[in-house]
Amino acid sequence: QQSVFCIVPAGDSAVTTRIFSVVQSMCIPVFVFDRDFLPFADLVPWRNVSLHLPSKDVLRFNPSAPSANNPLAFLVAMARKEPERIARMQRGLARARWHLTWHRDGEGVAR
C-alpha cells in the first residue's frame, strides 16, 4: 500500500463498490459526496475513518495553481502534520474492513 488517501467520487448510488475497494486497501476514503447515507453506518463510524471534500472544490482544482488554491493541499498537510490522526483513522479502517468483508463462517455484515 502506497496511498494514504483515496478520492471516492459518487457512483450511481451511495453504496458504490469503490467504497469497499478503498477500505480493503486501508486507504482513508475522501468522499466527494455527502457521507450521510453510507453503507453499514450502524457498524462503521464513517466520520471517524473518512474525510469529505465538496465536489465543487474538486471541480475547480487546477494543478498549476498555488497550493493555497489547491483543494487537495489539506491532505498533504494532514499527512505531514497529523500522523497520529492518520494512524487513528487507519486503525478505525482496519475495524471497518472486517465489517465490510464477507466471512465464510457467517459473521460480519454478510450473515
PDB file of N, CA and C in Angstrom:
ATOM      1  N   GLN A   1       0.836  -1.173   0.000  1.00  0.00           N
ATOM      2  CA  GLN A   1       0.000   0.000   0.000  1.00  0.00           C
ATOM      3  C   GLN A   1       0.882   1.238   0.000  1.00  0.00           C
ATOM      4  N   GLN A   2       0.638   2.137  -0.920  1.00  0.00           N
ATOM      5  CA  GLN A   2       1.392   3.377  -1.033  1.00  0.00           C
ATOM      6  C   GLN A   2       0.537   4.590  -0.678  1.00  0.00           C
ATOM      7  N   SER A   3      -0.712   4.581  -1.042  1.00  0.00           N
ATOM      8  CA  SER A   3      -1.576   5.749  -0.861  1.00  0.00           C
ATOM      9  C   SER A   3      -2.125   5.816   0.554  1.00  0.00           C
ATOM     10  N   VAL A   4      -2.135   7.014   1.102  1.00  0.00           N
ATOM     11  CA  VAL A   4      -2.734   7.242   2.410  1.00  0.00           C
ATOM     12  C   VAL A   4      -4.197   7.606   2.229  1.00  0.00           C
ATOM     13  N   PHE A   5      -4.502   8.416   1.212  1.00  0.00           N
ATOM     14  CA  PHE A   5      -5.858   8.878   0.943  1.00  0.00           C
ATOM     15  C   PHE A   5      -6.290   8.395  -0.442  1.00  0.00           C
ATOM     16  N   CYS A   6      -7.569   8.101  -0.581  1.00  0.00           N
ATOM     17  CA  CYS A   6      -8.134   7.739  -1.884  1.00  0.00           C
ATOM     18  C   CYS A   6      -9.400   8.558  -2.108  1.00  0.00           C
ATOM     19  N   ILE A   7      -9.459   9.245  -3.227  1.00  0.00           N
ATOM     20  CA  ILE A   7     -10.648  10.014  -3.593  1.00  0.00           C
ATOM     21  C   ILE A   7     -11.741   9.032  -4.011  1.00  0.00           C
ATOM     22  N   VAL A   8     -12.940   9.214  -3.452  1.00  0.00           N
ATOM     23  CA  VAL A   8     -14.080   8.353  -3.776  1.00  0.00           C
ATOM     24  C   VAL A   8     -15.176   9.231  -4.365  1.00  0.00           C
ATOM     25  N   PRO A   9     -15.273   9.263  -5.703  1.00  0.00           N
ATOM     26  CA  PRO A   9     -16.351  10.051  -6.319  1.00  0.00           C
ATOM     27  C   PRO A   9     -17.691   9.335  -6.162  1.00  0.00           C
ATOM     28  N   ALA A  10     -18.742  10.074  -6.367  1.00  0.00           N
ATOM     29  CA  ALA A  10     -20.085   9.488  -6.295  1.00  0.00           C
ATOM     30  C   ALA A  10     -20.268   8.457  -7.399  1.00  0.00           C
ATOM     31  N   GLY A  11     -21.078   7.459  -7.105  1.00  0.00           N
ATOM     32  CA  GLY A  11     -21.435   6.455  -8.103  1.00  0.00           C
ATOM     33  C   GLY A  11     -22.908   6.575  -8.423  1.00  0.00           C
ATOM     34  N   ASP A  12     -23.510   5.485  -8.896  1.00  0.00           N
ATOM     35  CA  ASP A  12     -24.944   5.516  -9.204  1.00  0.00           C
ATOM     36  C   ASP A  12     -25.774   5.619  -7.934  1.00  0.00           C
ATOM     37  N   SER A  13     -25.184   5.178  -6.811  1.00  0.00           N
ATOM     38  CA  SER A  13     -25.871   5.235  -5.517  1.00  0.00           C
ATOM     39  C   SER A  13     -24.821   5.457  -4.434  1.00  0.00           C
ATOM     40  N   ALA A  14     -25.278   5.614  -3.210  1.00  0.00           N
ATOM     41  CA  ALA A  14     -24.351   5.826  -2.094  1.00  0.00           C
ATOM     42  C   ALA A  14     -23.524   4.578  -1.812  1.00  0.00           C
ATOM     43  N   VAL A  15     -24.002   3.426  -2.234  1.00  0.00           N
ATOM     44  CA  VAL A  15     -23.291   2.175  -1.976  1.00  0.00           C
ATOM     45  C   VAL A  15     -22.514   1.774  -3.229  1.00  0.00           C
ATOM     46  N   THR A  16     -21.544   2.567  -3.574  1.00  0.00           N
ATOM     47  CA  THR A  16     -20.701   2.276  -4.725  1.00  0.00           C
ATOM     48  C   THR A  16     -19.620   1.272  -4.319  1.00  0.00           C
ATOM     49  N   THR A  17     -19.249   0.396  -5.211  1.00  0.00           N
ATOM     50  CA  THR A  17     -18.223  -0.605  -4.888  1.00  0.00           C
ATOM     51  C   THR A  17     -16.863   0.029  -4.623  1.00  0.00           C
ATOM     52  N   ARG A  18     -16.676   1.278  -5.068  1.00  0.00           N
ATOM     53  CA  ARG A  18     -15.414   1.972  -4.791  1.00  0.00           C
ATOM     54  C   ARG A  18     -15.157   2.071  -3.293  1.00  0.00           C
ATOM     55  N   ILE A  19     -16.221   2.232  -2.514  1.00  0.00           N
ATOM     56  CA  ILE A  19     -16.081   2.338  -1.061  1.00  0.00           C
ATOM     57  C   ILE A  19     -15.421   1.076  -0.506  1.00  0.00           C
ATOM     58  N   PHE A  20     -15.901  -0.067  -0.933  1.00  0.00           N
ATOM     59  CA  PHE A  20     -15.373  -1.336  -0.434  1.00  0.00           C
ATOM     60  C   PHE A  20     -13.917  -1.531  -0.872  1.00  0.00           C
ATOM     61  N   SER A  21     -13.606  -1.174  -2.100  1.00  0.00           N
ATOM     62  CA  SER A  21     -12.235  -1.314  -2.599  1.00  0.00           C
ATOM     63  C   SER A  21     -11.263  -0.429  -1.830  1.00  0.00           C
ATOM     64  N   VAL A  22     -11.670   0.793  -1.557  1.00  0.00           N
ATOM     65  CA  VAL A  22     -10.809   1.733  -0.835  1.00  0.00           C
ATOM     66  C   VAL A  22     -10.566   1.236   0.592  1.00  0.00           C
ATOM     67  N   VAL A  23     -11.619   0.797   1.266  1.00  0.00           N
ATOM     68  CA  VAL A  23     -11.470   0.316   2.643  1.00  0.00           C
ATOM     69  C   VAL A  23     -10.616  -0.950   2.671  1.00  0.00           C
ATOM     70  N   GLN A  24     -10.794  -1.841   1.727  1.00  0.00           N
ATOM     71  CA  GLN A  24      -9.980  -3.066   1.683  1.00  0.00           C
ATOM     72  C   GLN A  24      -8.506  -2.738   1.515  1.00  0.00           C
ATOM     73  N   SER A  25      -8.189  -1.649   0.833  1.00  0.00           N
ATOM     74  CA  SER A  25      -6.785  -1.280   0.625  1.00  0.00           C
ATOM     75  C   SER A  25      -6.231  -0.459   1.790  1.00  0.00           C
ATOM     76  N   MET A  26      -7.057  -0.226   2.822  1.00  0.00           N
ATOM     77  CA  MET A  26      -6.648   0.548   4.001  1.00  0.00           C
ATOM     78  C   MET A  26      -6.269   1.984   3.642  1.00  0.00           C
ATOM     79  N   CYS A  27      -6.906   2.500   2.637  1.00  0.00           N
ATOM     80  CA  CYS A  27      -6.692   3.860   2.178  1.00  0.00           C
ATOM     81  C   CYS A  27      -7.818   4.713   2.767  1.00  0.00           C
ATOM     82  N   ILE A  28      -7.487   5.829   3.393  1.00  0.00           N
ATOM     83  CA  ILE A  28      -8.507   6.675   4.016  1.00  0.00           C
ATOM     84  C   ILE A  28      -9.380   7.273   2.918  1.00  0.00           C
ATOM     85  N   PRO A  29     -10.689   6.959   2.936  1.00  0.00           N
ATOM     86  CA  PRO A  29     -11.569   7.479   1.890  1.00  0.00           C
ATOM     87  C   PRO A  29     -11.781   8.988   2.022  1.00  0.00           C
ATOM     88  N   VAL A  30     -11.693   9.669   0.896  1.00  0.00           N
ATOM     89  CA  VAL A  30     -12.023  11.090   0.822  1.00  0.00           C
ATOM     90  C   VAL A  30     -13.237  11.160  -0.099  1.00  0.00           C
ATOM     91  N   PHE A  31     -14.408  11.250   0.516  1.00  0.00           N
ATOM     92  CA  PHE A  31     -15.657  11.215  -0.243  1.00  0.00           C
ATOM     93  C   PHE A  31     -15.923  12.565  -0.887  1.00  0.00           C
ATOM     94  N   VAL A  32     -16.292  12.507  -2.160  1.00  0.00           N
ATOM     95  CA  VAL A  32     -16.628  13.711  -2.914  1.00  0.00           C
ATOM     96  C   VAL A  32     -18.151  13.763  -3.060  1.00  0.00           C
ATOM     97  N   PHE A  33     -18.821  13.279  -2.034  1.00  0.00           N
ATOM     98  CA  PHE A  33     -20.283  13.342  -1.934  1.00  0.00           C
ATOM     99  C   PHE A  33     -20.617  13.279  -0.454  1.00  0.00           C
ATOM    100  N   ASP A  34     -21.843  13.560  -0.129  1.00  0.00           N
ATOM    101  CA  ASP A  34     -22.269  13.618   1.261  1.00  0.00           C
ATOM    102  C   ASP A  34     -22.139  12.257   1.936  1.00  0.00           C
ATOM    103  N   ARG A  35     -21.657  12.230   3.161  1.00  0.00           N
ATOM    104  CA  ARG A  35     -21.433  10.974   3.892  1.00  0.00           C
ATOM    105  C   ARG A  35     -22.648  10.537   4.715  1.00  0.00           C
ATOM    106  N   ASP A  36     -23.795  11.149   4.506  1.00  0.00           N
ATOM    107  CA  ASP A  36     -24.964  10.834   5.328  1.00  0.00           C
ATOM    108  C   ASP A  36     -25.571   9.467   5.060  1.00  0.00           C
ATOM    109  N   PHE A  37     -25.376   8.910   3.888  1.00  0.00           N
ATOM    110  CA  PHE A  37     -26.051   7.657   3.534  1.00  0.00           C
ATOM    111  C   PHE A  37     -25.060   6.586   3.096  1.00  0.00           C
ATOM    112  N   LEU A  38     -24.005   6.394   3.849  1.00  0.00           N
ATOM    113  CA  LEU A  38     -23.012   5.376   3.512  1.00  0.00           C
ATOM    114  C   LEU A  38     -23.437   4.016   4.044  1.00  0.00           C
ATOM    115  N   PRO A  39     -22.948   2.940   3.434  1.00  0.00           N
ATOM    116  CA  PRO A  39     -23.379   1.598   3.842  1.00  0.00           C
ATOM    117  C   PRO A  39     -22.923   1.235   5.253  1.00  0.00           C
ATOM    118  N   PHE A  40     -23.768   0.486   5.933  1.00  0.00           N
ATOM    119  CA  PHE A  40     -23.468  -0.067   7.257  1.00  0.00           C
ATOM    120  C   PHE A  40     -23.070   1.010   8.263  1.00  0.00           C
ATOM    121  N   ALA A  41     -23.771   2.136   8.208  1.00  0.00           N
ATOM    122  CA  ALA A  41     -23.457   3.250   9.102  1.00  0.00           C
ATOM    123  C   ALA A  41     -23.614   2.879  10.573  1.00  0.00           C
ATOM    124  N   ASP A  42     -24.410   1.863  10.859  1.00  0.00           N
ATOM    125  CA  ASP A  42     -24.562   1.434  12.251  1.00  0.00           C
ATOM    126  C   ASP A  42     -23.345   0.656  12.745  1.00  0.00           C
ATOM    127  N   LEU A  43     -22.509   0.162  11.831  1.00  0.00           N
ATOM    128  CA  LEU A  43     -21.312  -0.596  12.191  1.00  0.00           C
ATOM    129  C   LEU A  43     -20.013   0.161  11.952  1.00  0.00           C
ATOM    130  N   VAL A  44     -20.034   1.058  10.986  1.00  0.00           N
ATOM    131  CA  VAL A  44     -18.813   1.767  10.585  1.00  0.00           C
ATOM    132  C   VAL A  44     -18.963   3.255  10.926  1.00  0.00           C
ATOM    133  N   PRO A  45     -18.106   3.783  11.787  1.00  0.00           N
ATOM    134  CA  PRO A  45     -18.159   5.217  12.118  1.00  0.00           C
ATOM    135  C   PRO A  45     -17.492   6.047  11.014  1.00  0.00           C
ATOM    136  N   TRP A  46     -18.189   6.232   9.912  1.00  0.00           N
ATOM    137  CA  TRP A  46     -17.607   6.854   8.722  1.00  0.00           C
ATOM    138  C   TRP A  46     -16.959   8.203   9.001  1.00  0.00           C
ATOM    139  N   ARG A  47     -17.536   9.002   9.860  1.00  0.00           N
ATOM    140  CA  ARG A  47     -16.979  10.335  10.129  1.00  0.00           C
ATOM    141  C   ARG A  47     -15.629  10.256  10.841  1.00  0.00           C
ATOM    142  N   ASN A  48     -15.327   9.121  11.468  1.00  0.00           N
ATOM    143  CA  ASN A  48     -14.049   8.949  12.157  1.00  0.00           C
ATOM    144  C   ASN A  48     -12.975   8.318  11.270  1.00  0.00           C
ATOM    145  N   VAL A  49     -13.375   7.695  10.183  1.00  0.00           N
ATOM    146  CA  VAL A  49     -12.413   6.962   9.338  1.00  0.00           C
ATOM    147  C   VAL A  49     -12.344   7.491   7.912  1.00  0.00           C
ATOM    148  N   SER A  50     -13.010   8.611   7.649  1.00  0.00           N
ATOM    149  CA  SER A  50     -13.012   9.159   6.289  1.00  0.00           C
ATOM    150  C   SER A  50     -13.023  10.683   6.354  1.00  0.00           C
ATOM    151  N   LEU A  51     -12.850  11.272   5.197  1.00  0.00           N
ATOM    152  CA  LEU A  51     -12.897  12.732   5.062  1.00  0.00           C
ATOM    153  C   LEU A  51     -13.899  13.075   3.973  1.00  0.00           C
ATOM    154  N   HIS A  52     -14.309  14.328   3.951  1.00  0.00           N
ATOM    155  CA  HIS A  52     -15.247  14.794   2.939  1.00  0.00           C
ATOM    156  C   HIS A  52     -14.656  16.001   2.238  1.00  0.00           C
ATOM    157  N   LEU A  53     -14.770  16.017   0.941  1.00  0.00           N
ATOM    158  CA  LEU A  53     -14.334  17.155   0.134  1.00  0.00           C
ATOM    159  C   LEU A  53     -15.486  17.503  -0.798  1.00  0.00           C
ATOM    160  N   PRO A  54     -16.041  18.710  -0.694  1.00  0.00           N
ATOM    161  CA  PRO A  54     -17.163  19.073  -1.569  1.00  0.00           C
ATOM    162  C   PRO A  54     -16.786  18.960  -3.043  1.00  0.00           C
ATOM    163  N   SER A  55     -17.695  18.429  -3.828  1.00  0.00           N
ATOM    164  CA  SER A  55     -17.408  18.228  -5.254  1.00  0.00           C
ATOM    165  C   SER A  55     -17.098  19.539  -5.959  1.00  0.00           C
ATOM    166  N   LYS A  56     -17.705  20.634  -5.525  1.00  0.00           N
ATOM    167  CA  LYS A  56     -17.425  21.930  -6.170  1.00  0.00           C
ATOM    168  C   LYS A  56     -15.952  22.313  -6.004  1.00  0.00           C
ATOM    169  N   ASP A  57     -15.342  21.895  -4.885  1.00  0.00           N
ATOM    170  CA  ASP A  57     -13.926  22.195  -4.679  1.00  0.00           C
ATOM    171  C   ASP A  57     -13.039  21.365  -5.596  1.00  0.00           C
ATOM    172  N   VAL A  58     -13.408  20.118  -5.795  1.00  0.00           N
ATOM    173  CA  VAL A  58     -12.620  19.241  -6.671  1.00  0.00           C
ATOM    174  C   VAL A  58     -12.749  19.713  -8.114  1.00  0.00           C
ATOM    175  N   LEU A  59     -13.933  20.141  -8.507  1.00  0.00           N
ATOM    176  CA  LEU A  59     -14.149  20.576  -9.881  1.00  0.00           C
ATOM    177  C   LEU A  59     -13.343  21.821 -10.233  1.00  0.00           C
ATOM    178  N   ARG A  60     -13.019  22.634  -9.252  1.00  0.00           N
ATOM    179  CA  ARG A  60     -12.242  23.841  -9.550  1.00  0.00           C
ATOM    180  C   ARG A  60     -10.744  23.619  -9.364  1.00  0.00           C
ATOM    181  N   PHE A  61     -10.338  22.398  -9.100  1.00  0.00           N
ATOM    182  CA  PHE A  61      -8.921  22.089  -8.901  1.00  0.00           C
ATOM    183  C   PHE A  61      -8.122  22.412 -10.148  1.00  0.00           C
ATOM    184  N   ASN A  62      -7.018  23.118  -9.952  1.00  0.00           N
ATOM    185  CA  ASN A  62      -6.114  23.482 -11.029  1.00  0.00           C
ATOM    186  C   ASN A  62      -4.716  23.082 -10.580  1.00  0.00           C
ATOM    187  N   PRO A  63      -4.126  22.045 -11.186  1.00  0.00           N
ATOM    188  CA  PRO A  63      -2.818  21.582 -10.721  1.00  0.00           C
ATOM    189  C   PRO A  63      -1.708  22.621 -10.840  1.00  0.00           C
ATOM    190  N   SER A  64      -1.876  23.614 -11.678  1.00  0.00           N
ATOM    191  CA  SER A  64      -0.831  24.629 -11.810  1.00  0.00           C
ATOM    192  C   SER A  64      -1.055  25.824 -10.879  1.00  0.00           C
ATOM    193  N   ALA A  65      -2.160  25.807 -10.124  1.00  0.00           N
ATOM    194  CA  ALA A  65      -2.443  26.906  -9.189  1.00  0.00           C
ATOM    195  C   ALA A  65      -1.573  26.770  -7.947  1.00  0.00           C
ATOM    196  N   PRO A  66      -1.347  27.870  -7.244  1.00  0.00           N
ATOM    197  CA  PRO A  66      -0.583  27.788  -5.990  1.00  0.00           C
ATOM    198  C   PRO A  66      -1.276  26.844  -5.004  1.00  0.00           C
ATOM    199  N   SER A  67      -0.498  26.251  -4.117  1.00  0.00           N
ATOM    200  CA  SER A  67      -1.056  25.258  -3.205  1.00  0.00           C
ATOM    201  C   SER A  67      -2.166  25.815  -2.331  1.00  0.00           C
ATOM    202  N   ALA A  68      -2.172  27.121  -2.059  1.00  0.00           N
ATOM    203  CA  ALA A  68      -3.241  27.711  -1.249  1.00  0.00           C
ATOM    204  C   ALA A  68      -4.595  27.578  -1.943  1.00  0.00           C
ATOM    205  N   ASN A  69      -4.578  27.486  -3.268  1.00  0.00           N
ATOM    206  CA  ASN A  69      -5.818  27.345  -4.018  1.00  0.00           C
ATOM    207  C   ASN A  69      -6.117  25.896  -4.382  1.00  0.00           C
ATOM    208  N   ASN A  70      -5.291  25.003  -3.931  1.00  0.00           N
ATOM    209  CA  ASN A  70      -5.451  23.589  -4.245  1.00  0.00           C
ATOM    210  C   ASN A  70      -6.337  22.941  -3.181  1.00  0.00           C
ATOM    211  N   PRO A  71      -7.542  22.478  -3.548  1.00  0.00           N
ATOM    212  CA  PRO A  71      -8.439  21.892  -2.551  1.00  0.00           C
ATOM    213  C   PRO A  71      -7.910  20.581  -1.958  1.00  0.00           C
ATOM    214  N   LEU A  72      -6.917  19.993  -2.581  1.00  0.00           N
ATOM    215  CA  LEU A  72      -6.359  18.746  -2.059  1.00  0.00           C
ATOM    216  C   LEU A  72      -5.127  18.976  -1.191  1.00  0.00           C
ATOM    217  N   ALA A  73      -4.676  20.219  -1.088  1.00  0.00           N
ATOM    218  CA  ALA A  73      -3.474  20.519  -0.318  1.00  0.00           C
ATOM    219  C   ALA A  73      -3.628  20.159   1.151  1.00  0.00           C
ATOM    220  N   PHE A  74      -4.861  20.202   1.668  1.00  0.00           N
ATOM    221  CA  PHE A  74      -5.048  19.859   3.075  1.00  0.00           C
ATOM    222  C   PHE A  74      -4.706  18.400   3.344  1.00  0.00           C
ATOM    223  N   LEU A  75      -4.835  17.538   2.348  1.00  0.00           N
ATOM    224  CA  LEU A  75      -4.476  16.124   2.531  1.00  0.00           C
ATOM    225  C   LEU A  75      -2.971  15.972   2.717  1.00  0.00           C
ATOM    226  N   VAL A  76      -2.216  16.697   1.920  1.00  0.00           N
ATOM    227  CA  VAL A  76      -0.756  16.662   2.037  1.00  0.00           C
ATOM    228  C   VAL A  76      -0.334  17.211   3.397  1.00  0.00           C
ATOM    229  N   ALA A  77      -0.956  18.318   3.794  1.00  0.00           N
ATOM    230  CA  ALA A  77      -0.636  18.923   5.093  1.00  0.00           C
ATOM    231  C   ALA A  77      -0.995  17.984   6.238  1.00  0.00           C
ATOM    232  N   MET A  78      -2.125  17.328   6.136  1.00  0.00           N
ATOM    233  CA  MET A  78      -2.547  16.398   7.192  1.00  0.00           C
ATOM    234  C   MET A  78      -1.569  15.235   7.297  1.00  0.00           C
ATOM    235  N   ALA A  79      -1.164  14.701   6.174  1.00  0.00           N
ATOM    236  CA  ALA A  79      -0.231  13.567   6.190  1.00  0.00           C
ATOM    237  C   ALA A  79       1.090  13.960   6.851  1.00  0.00           C
ATOM    238  N   ARG A  80       1.511  15.184   6.648  1.00  0.00           N
ATOM    239  CA  ARG A  80       2.784  15.655   7.223  1.00  0.00           C
ATOM    240  C   ARG A  80       2.660  16.053   8.691  1.00  0.00           C
ATOM    241  N   LYS A  81       1.569  16.741   9.022  1.00  0.00           N
ATOM    242  CA  LYS A  81       1.452  17.360  10.341  1.00  0.00           C
ATOM    243  C   LYS A  81       0.659  16.559  11.365  1.00  0.00           C
ATOM    244  N   GLU A  82      -0.135  15.603  10.909  1.00  0.00           N
ATOM    245  CA  GLU A  82      -1.011  14.882  11.838  1.00  0.00           C
ATOM    246  C   GLU A  82      -0.867  13.366  11.705  1.00  0.00           C
ATOM    247  N   PRO A  83       0.337  12.828  11.844  1.00  0.00           N
ATOM    248  CA  PRO A  83       0.497  11.374  11.679  1.00  0.00           C
ATOM    249  C   PRO A  83      -0.309  10.562  12.685  1.00  0.00           C
ATOM    250  N   GLU A  84      -0.526  11.100  13.894  1.00  0.00           N
ATOM    251  CA  GLU A  84      -1.308  10.366  14.886  1.00  0.00           C
ATOM    252  C   GLU A  84      -2.777  10.287  14.475  1.00  0.00           C
ATOM    253  N   ARG A  85      -3.298  11.336  13.847  1.00  0.00           N
ATOM    254  CA  ARG A  85      -4.678  11.298  13.346  1.00  0.00           C
ATOM    255  C   ARG A  85      -4.804  10.282  12.214  1.00  0.00           C
ATOM    256  N   ILE A  86      -3.822  10.275  11.319  1.00  0.00           N
ATOM    257  CA  ILE A  86      -3.809   9.303  10.217  1.00  0.00           C
ATOM    258  C   ILE A  86      -3.801   7.882  10.797  1.00  0.00           C
ATOM    259  N   ALA A  87      -2.945   7.628  11.760  1.00  0.00           N
ATOM    260  CA  ALA A  87      -2.849   6.291  12.365  1.00  0.00           C
ATOM    261  C   ALA A  87      -4.170   5.901  13.026  1.00  0.00           C
ATOM    262  N   ARG A  88      -4.802   6.850  13.714  1.00  0.00           N
ATOM    263  CA  ARG A  88      -6.093   6.572  14.364  1.00  0.00           C
ATOM    264  C   ARG A  88      -7.163   6.226  13.318  1.00  0.00           C
ATOM    265  N   MET A  89      -7.184   6.973  12.226  1.00  0.00           N
ATOM    266  CA  MET A  89      -8.158   6.698  11.164  1.00  0.00           C
ATOM    267  C   MET A  89      -7.883   5.339  10.533  1.00  0.00           C
ATOM    268  N   GLN A  90      -6.619   4.993  10.333  1.00  0.00           N
ATOM    269  CA  GLN A  90      -6.288   3.698   9.735  1.00  0.00           C
ATOM    270  C   GLN A  90      -6.637   2.540  10.672  1.00  0.00           C
ATOM    271  N   ARG A  91      -6.474   2.723  11.975  1.00  0.00           N
ATOM    272  CA  ARG A  91      -6.908   1.689  12.921  1.00  0.00           C
ATOM    273  C   ARG A  91      -8.421   1.492  12.836  1.00  0.00           C
ATOM    274  N   GLY A  92      -9.141   2.595  12.720  1.00  0.00           N
ATOM    275  CA  GLY A  92     -10.593   2.513  12.548  1.00  0.00           C
ATOM    276  C   GLY A  92     -10.967   1.827  11.245  1.00  0.00           C
ATOM    277  N   LEU A  93     -10.195   2.088  10.188  1.00  0.00           N
ATOM    278  CA  LEU A  93     -10.433   1.417   8.903  1.00  0.00           C
ATOM    279  C   LEU A  93     -10.214  -0.088   9.014  1.00  0.00           C
ATOM    280  N   ALA A  94      -9.220  -0.481   9.790  1.00  0.00           N
ATOM    281  CA  ALA A  94      -8.958  -1.919   9.976  1.00  0.00           C
ATOM    282  C   ALA A  94     -10.175  -2.590  10.603  1.00  0.00           C
ATOM    283  N   ARG A  95     -10.799  -1.926  11.569  1.00  0.00           N
ATOM    284  CA  ARG A  95     -12.014  -2.481  12.185  1.00  0.00           C
ATOM    285  C   ARG A  95     -13.173  -2.466  11.185  1.00  0.00           C
ATOM    286  N   ALA A  96     -13.297  -1.379  10.430  1.00  0.00           N
ATOM    287  CA  ALA A  96     -14.374  -1.270   9.438  1.00  0.00           C
ATOM    288  C   ALA A  96     -14.209  -2.317   8.348  1.00  0.00           C
ATOM    289  N   ARG A  97     -12.980  -2.570   7.983  1.00  0.00           N
ATOM    290  CA  ARG A  97     -12.703  -3.542   6.911  1.00  0.00           C
ATOM    291  C   ARG A  97     -13.278  -4.908   7.254  1.00  0.00           C
ATOM    292  N   TRP A  98     -13.187  -5.284   8.515  1.00  0.00           N
ATOM    293  CA  TRP A  98     -13.735  -6.580   8.920  1.00  0.00           C
ATOM    294  C   TRP A  98     -15.243  -6.617   8.672  1.00  0.00           C
ATOM    295  N   HIS A  99     -15.930  -5.543   8.990  1.00  0.00           N
ATOM    296  CA  HIS A  99     -17.381  -5.488   8.808  1.00  0.00           C
ATOM    297  C   HIS A  99     -17.786  -5.475   7.339  1.00  0.00           C
ATOM    298  N   LEU A 100     -16.920  -4.942   6.481  1.00  0.00           N
ATOM    299  CA  LEU A 100     -17.261  -4.820   5.062  1.00  0.00           C
ATOM    300  C   LEU A 100     -16.761  -5.994   4.226  1.00  0.00           C
ATOM    301  N   THR A 101     -16.300  -7.027   4.894  1.00  0.00           N
ATOM    302  CA  THR A 101     -15.784  -8.207   4.204  1.00  0.00           C
ATOM    303  C   THR A 101     -16.698  -9.385   4.462  1.00  0.00           C
ATOM    304  N   TRP A 102     -16.982 -10.149   3.423  1.00  0.00           N
ATOM    305  CA  TRP A 102     -17.774 -11.360   3.591  1.00  0.00           C
ATOM    306  C   TRP A 102     -16.915 -12.393   4.290  1.00  0.00           C
ATOM    307  N   HIS A 103     -17.504 -13.040   5.302  1.00  0.00           N
ATOM    308  CA  HIS A 103     -16.789 -14.059   6.053  1.00  0.00           C
ATOM    309  C   HIS A 103     -17.486 -15.402   5.867  1.00  0.00           C
ATOM    310  N   ARG A 104     -16.722 -16.406   5.578  1.00  0.00           N
ATOM    311  CA  ARG A 104     -17.263 -17.725   5.312  1.00  0.00           C
ATOM    312  C   ARG A 104     -18.058 -18.285   6.491  1.00  0.00           C
ATOM    313  N   ASP A 105     -17.637 -17.968   7.715  1.00  0.00           N
ATOM    314  CA  ASP A 105     -18.316 -18.516   8.881  1.00  0.00           C
ATOM    315  C   ASP A 105     -19.626 -17.808   9.196  1.00  0.00           C
ATOM    316  N   GLY A 106     -20.022 -16.832   8.354  1.00  0.00           N
ATOM    317  CA  GLY A 106     -21.309 -16.172   8.521  1.00  0.00           C
ATOM    318  C   GLY A 106     -21.270 -14.986   9.467  1.00  0.00           C
ATOM    319  N   GLU A 107     -20.094 -14.635   9.962  1.00  0.00           N
ATOM    320  CA  GLU A 107     -20.007 -13.479  10.858  1.00  0.00           C
ATOM    321  C   GLU A 107     -19.826 -12.199  10.040  1.00  0.00           C
ATOM    322  N   GLY A 108     -20.038 -11.073  10.667  1.00  0.00           N
ATOM    323  CA  GLY A 108     -19.902  -9.797   9.979  1.00  0.00           C
ATOM    324  C   GLY A 108     -21.191  -9.416   9.278  1.00  0.00           C
ATOM    325  N   VAL A 109     -21.142  -8.469   8.396  1.00  0.00           N
ATOM    326  CA  VAL A 109     -22.364  -7.965   7.754  1.00  0.00           C
ATOM    327  C   VAL A 109     -22.984  -8.988   6.810  1.00  0.00           C
ATOM    328  N   ALA A 110     -22.244  -9.959   6.375  1.00  0.00           N
ATOM    329  CA  ALA A 110     -22.766 -10.910   5.383  1.00  0.00           C
ATOM    330  C   ALA A 110     -23.720 -11.943   5.984  1.00  0.00           C
ATOM    331  N   ARG A 111     -23.842 -11.976   7.298  1.00  0.00           N
ATOM    332  CA  ARG A 111     -24.703 -13.031   7.862  1.00  0.00           C
ATOM    333  C   ARG A 111     -26.157 -12.758   7.694  1.00  0.00           C
TER     334      ARG A 111
END
